[in-house]
PDB file of C-alpha atoms in Angstrom:
ATOM      1  CA  LYS K 156      -0.569 106.044  90.436  1.00  0.00           C
ATOM      2  CA  ASP K 157      -0.613 102.971  88.253  1.00  0.00           C
ATOM      3  CA  GLY K 158       1.173 100.910  90.918  1.00  0.00           C
ATOM      4  CA  SER K 159       4.408 100.503  88.996  1.00  0.00           C
ATOM      5  CA  ILE K 160       6.380 101.972  91.943  1.00  0.00           C
ATOM      6  CA  ASP K 161       5.640 101.973  95.659  1.00  0.00           C
ATOM      7  CA  TRP K 162       4.938 105.082  97.749  1.00  0.00           C
ATOM      8  CA  ALA K 163       8.487 105.314  99.136  1.00  0.00           C
ATOM      9  CA  GLU K 164       9.964 105.325  95.628  1.00  0.00           C
ATOM     10  CA  PHE K 165       7.365 107.834  94.390  1.00  0.00           C
ATOM     11  CA  ARG K 166       8.135 110.134  97.324  1.00  0.00           C
ATOM     12  CA  LYS K 167      11.894 109.862  96.701  1.00  0.00           C
ATOM     13  CA  ARG K 168      11.504 110.659  92.994  1.00  0.00           C
ATOM     14  CA  TYR K 169       9.065 113.508  93.633  1.00  0.00           C
ATOM     15  CA  LEU K 170      11.394 115.143  96.165  1.00  0.00           C
ATOM     16  CA  ALA K 171      14.327 114.804  93.760  1.00  0.00           C
ATOM     17  CA  GLU K 172      12.279 116.379  90.972  1.00  0.00           C
ATOM     18  CA  CYS K 173      11.172 119.267  93.183  1.00  0.00           C
ATOM     19  CA  GLU K 174      14.709 119.962  94.272  1.00  0.00           C
ATOM     20  CA  SER K 175      16.172 119.809  90.762  1.00  0.00           C
ATOM     21  CA  ASP K 176      13.497 121.314  88.519  1.00  0.00           C
ATOM     22  CA  ALA K 177      13.448 125.130  88.474  1.00  0.00           C
ATOM     23  CA  GLY K 178       9.702 125.278  87.794  1.00  0.00           C
ATOM     24  CA  LYS K 179       8.817 123.107  90.746  1.00  0.00           C
ATOM     25  CA  SER K 180      11.185 124.974  93.030  1.00  0.00           C
ATOM     26  CA  GLU K 181       9.613 128.259  91.979  1.00  0.00           C
ATOM     27  CA  ALA K 182       6.146 126.887  92.748  1.00  0.00           C
ATOM     28  CA  LEU K 183       7.265 125.886  96.240  1.00  0.00           C
ATOM     29  CA  LYS K 184       8.737 129.354  96.785  1.00  0.00           C
ATOM     30  CA  VAL K 185       5.370 130.865  95.913  1.00  0.00           C
ATOM     31  CA  LEU K 186       3.569 128.506  98.302  1.00  0.00           C
ATOM     32  CA  LYS K 187       5.967 129.452 101.090  1.00  0.00           C
ATOM     33  CA  LYS K 188       5.304 133.154 100.432  1.00  0.00           C
ATOM     34  CA  ILE K 189       1.560 132.543 100.625  1.00  0.00           C
ATOM     35  CA  ILE K 190       1.953 130.745 103.936  1.00  0.00           C
ATOM     36  CA  LYS K 191       4.051 133.599 105.341  1.00  0.00           C
ATOM     37  CA  LEU K 192       1.411 136.111 104.254  1.00  0.00           C
ATOM     38  CA  GLU K 193      -1.286 134.088 106.000  1.00  0.00           C
ATOM     39  CA  GLU K 194       0.498 134.566 109.341  1.00  0.00           C
ATOM     40  CA  GLY K 195      -0.359 131.189 110.833  1.00  0.00           C
ATOM     41  CA  ARG K 196      -3.855 130.855 109.395  1.00  0.00           C
ATOM     42  CA  ALA K 197      -4.758 127.636 107.605  1.00  0.00           C
ATOM     43  CA  VAL K 198      -3.742 127.188 103.989  1.00  0.00           C
ATOM     44  CA  THR K 199      -5.519 124.475 102.022  1.00  0.00           C
ATOM     45  CA  LEU K 200      -3.860 122.495  99.235  1.00  0.00           C
ATOM     46  CA  LEU K 201      -6.227 120.965  96.710  1.00  0.00           C
ATOM     47  CA  CYS K 202      -5.838 118.585  93.820  1.00  0.00           C
ATOM     48  CA  SER K 203      -7.955 116.065  91.957  1.00  0.00           C
ATOM     49  CA  CYS K 204      -6.180 112.935  93.216  1.00  0.00           C
ATOM     50  CA  LYS K 205      -8.509 110.350  94.697  1.00  0.00           C
ATOM     51  CA  ASP K 206      -5.754 108.394  96.418  1.00  0.00           C
ATOM     52  CA  GLU K 207      -4.683 109.279  99.953  1.00  0.00           C
ATOM     53  CA  ARG K 208      -1.074 108.990  98.845  1.00  0.00           C
ATOM     54  CA  CYS K 209      -0.667 112.070  96.744  1.00  0.00           C
ATOM     55  CA  HIS K 210       1.917 114.725  95.953  1.00  0.00           C
ATOM     56  CA  ARG K 211       0.016 117.235  98.100  1.00  0.00           C
ATOM     57  CA  PHE K 212       1.110 115.356 101.243  1.00  0.00           C
ATOM     58  CA  ILE K 213       4.739 115.577 100.158  1.00  0.00           C
ATOM     59  CA  ILE K 214       4.331 119.309  99.494  1.00  0.00           C
ATOM     60  CA  HIS K 215       2.747 119.713 102.929  1.00  0.00           C
ATOM     61  CA  GLU K 216       5.742 117.986 104.545  1.00  0.00           C
ATOM     62  CA  MET K 217       8.174 120.120 102.555  1.00  0.00           C
ATOM     63  CA  LEU K 218       6.463 123.334 103.605  1.00  0.00           C
ATOM     64  CA  ASN K 219       6.360 122.322 107.252  1.00  0.00           C
ATOM     65  CA  GLU K 220      10.034 121.297 107.173  1.00  0.00           C
ATOM     66  CA  GLY K 221      11.038 124.620 105.640  1.00  0.00           C
ATOM     67  CA  ARG K 222      12.550 123.149 102.452  1.00  0.00           C
TER      68      ARG K 222
END
């Protein structure tokens, strides 16, 4: 967020962290369960980021790709 890395590098690091950190992986498992329970209805991800480039977009991609 402070501009020290570009979006591509942030995305790469975030994905690596999600795939390696047990806590993050567990959170994604819970999100996937919620989506399955919603049976195709919209699920909204919220955070306090003001920037359009935010971790919630990466999570959205991951959920849609079935990671």
